[in-house]
């Protein structure tokens, strides 16, 4: 009986260890994915800045800013293409994609916001 309990205890600890490892790897994967999304967002802001510089540049400077924009667009398009699997593929710990998860969170926030607005509107009218 004692050996059986020890084996059960070891198996339970191994199972907990396995769950912890999966969780750690999932967290690292999510950090990596979010870092890539942040990088793309920064690159998008840079492209908009470049376009603004082109629009505001004098005639003499516009060629310089246009060459910077064209040079940056190639890298930007590569990054955009490379990020697609990170936001459309399932994660290690959850079968939903990052894209769907963000969408679900936004819908949840909008629903919560809408219900709180309705609540405050009703509260205001009830108090009058």
mmCIF file of C-alpha atoms in Angstrom:
data_model
loop_
_atom_site.group_PDB
_atom_site.id
_atom_site.type_symbol
_atom_site.label_atom_id
_atom_site.label_comp_id
_atom_site.label_asym_id
_atom_site.label_seq_id
_atom_site.Cartn_x
_atom_site.Cartn_y
_atom_site.Cartn_z
ATOM 1 C CA UNK A 1 0.000 0.000 0.000
ATOM 2 C CA UNK A 2 2.792 2.403 0.918
ATOM 3 C CA UNK A 3 4.602 1.875 -2.414
ATOM 4 C CA UNK A 4 1.384 2.484 -4.286
ATOM 5 C CA UNK A 5 0.830 5.768 -2.440
ATOM 6 C CA UNK A 6 4.375 6.894 -3.200
ATOM 7 C CA UNK A 7 3.910 6.081 -6.873
ATOM 8 C CA UNK A 8 0.625 8.001 -6.900
ATOM 9 C CA UNK A 9 2.331 10.943 -5.216
ATOM 10 C CA UNK A 10 5.159 10.931 -7.772
ATOM 11 C CA UNK A 11 2.679 10.707 -10.656
ATOM 12 C CA UNK A 12 0.659 13.578 -9.213
ATOM 13 C CA UNK A 13 3.800 15.704 -8.863
ATOM 14 C CA UNK A 14 4.847 14.863 -12.425
ATOM 15 C CA UNK A 15 1.424 15.877 -13.686
ATOM 16 C CA UNK A 16 1.651 19.201 -11.814
ATOM 17 C CA UNK A 17 5.143 19.739 -13.205
ATOM 18 C CA UNK A 18 3.903 19.025 -16.726
ATOM 19 C CA UNK A 19 1.060 21.537 -16.334
ATOM 20 C CA UNK A 20 3.475 24.147 -15.012
ATOM 21 C CA UNK A 21 5.857 23.589 -17.926
ATOM 22 C CA UNK A 22 3.041 23.917 -20.458
ATOM 23 C CA UNK A 23 1.942 27.120 -18.732
ATOM 24 C CA UNK A 24 5.476 28.544 -18.746
ATOM 25 C CA UNK A 25 5.965 27.738 -22.433
ATOM 26 C CA UNK A 26 2.556 29.208 -23.258
ATOM 27 C CA UNK A 27 3.438 32.419 -21.416
ATOM 28 C CA UNK A 28 6.740 32.674 -23.279
ATOM 29 C CA UNK A 29 4.994 32.052 -26.580
ATOM 30 C CA UNK A 30 2.417 34.739 -25.821
ATOM 31 C CA UNK A 31 5.153 37.219 -24.872
ATOM 32 C CA UNK A 32 6.898 36.481 -28.148
ATOM 33 C CA UNK A 33 3.708 36.931 -30.140
ATOM 34 C CA UNK A 34 2.810 40.175 -28.386
ATOM 35 C CA UNK A 35 6.345 41.505 -28.893
ATOM 36 C CA UNK A 36 6.015 40.861 -32.620
ATOM 37 C CA UNK A 37 2.644 42.642 -32.647
ATOM 38 C CA UNK A 38 4.211 45.601 -30.805
ATOM 39 C CA UNK A 39 7.069 45.678 -33.316
ATOM 40 C CA UNK A 40 4.604 45.757 -36.194
ATOM 41 C CA UNK A 41 2.595 48.511 -34.523
ATOM 42 C CA UNK A 42 5.776 50.553 -34.111
ATOM 43 C CA UNK A 43 6.672 49.937 -37.756
ATOM 44 C CA UNK A 44 3.184 51.041 -38.810
ATOM 45 C CA UNK A 45 3.588 54.266 -36.825
ATOM 46 C CA UNK A 46 6.936 54.816 -38.531
ATOM 47 C CA UNK A 47 5.381 54.381 -41.972
ATOM 48 C CA UNK A 48 2.699 56.950 -41.124
ATOM 49 C CA UNK A 49 5.401 59.307 -39.869
ATOM 50 C CA UNK A 50 7.286 58.849 -43.152
ATOM 51 C CA UNK A 51 4.147 59.633 -45.162
ATOM 52 C CA UNK A 52 3.559 62.744 -43.054
ATOM 53 C CA UNK A 53 7.167 63.830 -43.655
ATOM 54 C CA UNK A 54 6.699 63.395 -47.407
ATOM 55 C CA UNK A 55 3.511 65.443 -47.353
ATOM 56 C CA UNK A 56 5.102 68.262 -45.333
ATOM 57 C CA UNK A 57 8.487 68.274 -47.055
ATOM 58 C CA UNK A 58 9.653 70.942 -49.408
ATOM 59 C CA UNK A 59 10.183 70.027 -53.039
ATOM 60 C CA UNK A 60 13.923 69.571 -52.471
ATOM 61 C CA UNK A 61 13.436 67.271 -49.449
ATOM 62 C CA UNK A 62 10.552 65.181 -50.785
ATOM 63 C CA UNK A 63 12.831 62.837 -52.773
ATOM 64 C CA UNK A 64 14.889 62.118 -49.662
ATOM 65 C CA UNK A 65 11.797 61.311 -47.583
ATOM 66 C CA UNK A 66 10.315 59.246 -50.409
ATOM 67 C CA UNK A 67 13.443 57.087 -50.608
ATOM 68 C CA UNK A 68 13.308 56.540 -46.824
ATOM 69 C CA UNK A 69 9.644 55.549 -47.144
ATOM 70 C CA UNK A 70 10.253 53.133 -50.026
ATOM 71 C CA UNK A 71 13.216 51.547 -48.238
ATOM 72 C CA UNK A 72 11.139 51.088 -45.074
ATOM 73 C CA UNK A 73 8.087 49.705 -46.883
ATOM 74 C CA UNK A 74 9.944 46.590 -48.041
ATOM 75 C CA UNK A 75 10.885 45.668 -44.472
ATOM 76 C CA UNK A 76 7.416 46.616 -43.269
ATOM 77 C CA UNK A 77 5.710 44.332 -45.785
ATOM 78 C CA UNK A 78 8.054 41.485 -44.825
ATOM 79 C CA UNK A 79 7.191 41.995 -41.148
ATOM 80 C CA UNK A 80 3.493 42.175 -41.952
ATOM 81 C CA UNK A 81 3.658 38.918 -43.898
ATOM 82 C CA UNK A 82 5.692 37.203 -41.163
ATOM 83 C CA UNK A 83 3.343 38.203 -38.348
ATOM 84 C CA UNK A 84 0.284 36.527 -39.885
ATOM 85 C CA UNK A 85 1.022 33.065 -38.406
ATOM 86 C CA UNK A 86 1.591 34.610 -34.975
ATOM 87 C CA UNK A 87 -1.889 36.104 -34.798
ATOM 88 C CA UNK A 88 -3.866 33.540 -36.785
ATOM 89 C CA UNK A 89 -2.378 30.294 -35.439
ATOM 90 C CA UNK A 90 -3.467 28.539 -32.241
ATOM 91 C CA UNK A 91 -1.366 28.905 -29.105
ATOM 92 C CA UNK A 92 0.226 26.119 -27.075
ATOM 93 C CA UNK A 93 -2.200 26.351 -24.182
ATOM 94 C CA UNK A 94 -5.387 27.349 -25.984
ATOM 95 C CA UNK A 95 -6.822 26.366 -29.378
ATOM 96 C CA UNK A 96 -8.090 29.900 -30.081
ATOM 97 C CA UNK A 97 -5.884 32.265 -32.030
ATOM 98 C CA UNK A 98 -4.490 35.512 -30.671
ATOM 99 C CA UNK A 99 -6.557 37.325 -33.292
ATOM 100 C CA UNK A 100 -9.795 35.694 -32.056
ATOM 101 C CA UNK A 101 -8.858 36.203 -28.418
ATOM 102 C CA UNK A 102 -8.288 39.924 -28.937
ATOM 103 C CA UNK A 103 -11.587 40.116 -30.823
ATOM 104 C CA UNK A 104 -13.406 38.323 -28.008
ATOM 105 C CA UNK A 105 -11.905 40.677 -25.437
ATOM 106 C CA UNK A 106 -12.937 43.712 -27.471
ATOM 107 C CA UNK A 107 -16.484 42.397 -27.861
ATOM 108 C CA UNK A 108 -16.603 41.698 -24.136
ATOM 109 C CA UNK A 109 -15.367 45.212 -23.350
ATOM 110 C CA UNK A 110 -17.928 46.739 -25.703
ATOM 111 C CA UNK A 111 -20.715 44.677 -24.155
ATOM 112 C CA UNK A 112 -19.620 45.659 -20.659
ATOM 113 C CA UNK A 113 -19.277 49.298 -21.665
ATOM 114 C CA UNK A 114 -22.704 49.297 -23.315
ATOM 115 C CA UNK A 115 -24.373 47.717 -20.292
ATOM 116 C CA UNK A 116 -22.680 50.172 -17.906
ATOM 117 C CA UNK A 117 -23.766 53.114 -20.078
ATOM 118 C CA UNK A 118 -27.341 51.822 -20.081
ATOM 119 C CA UNK A 119 -27.193 51.300 -16.325
ATOM 120 C CA UNK A 120 -25.916 54.825 -15.690
ATOM 121 C CA UNK A 121 -28.492 56.266 -18.092
ATOM 122 C CA UNK A 122 -31.285 54.441 -16.267
ATOM 123 C CA UNK A 123 -29.873 55.493 -12.925
ATOM 124 C CA UNK A 124 -29.796 59.113 -13.990
ATOM 125 C CA UNK A 125 -33.405 59.063 -15.241
ATOM 126 C CA UNK A 126 -34.623 57.202 -12.171
ATOM 127 C CA UNK A 127 -33.182 59.803 -9.841
ATOM 128 C CA UNK A 128 -34.968 62.734 -11.525
#
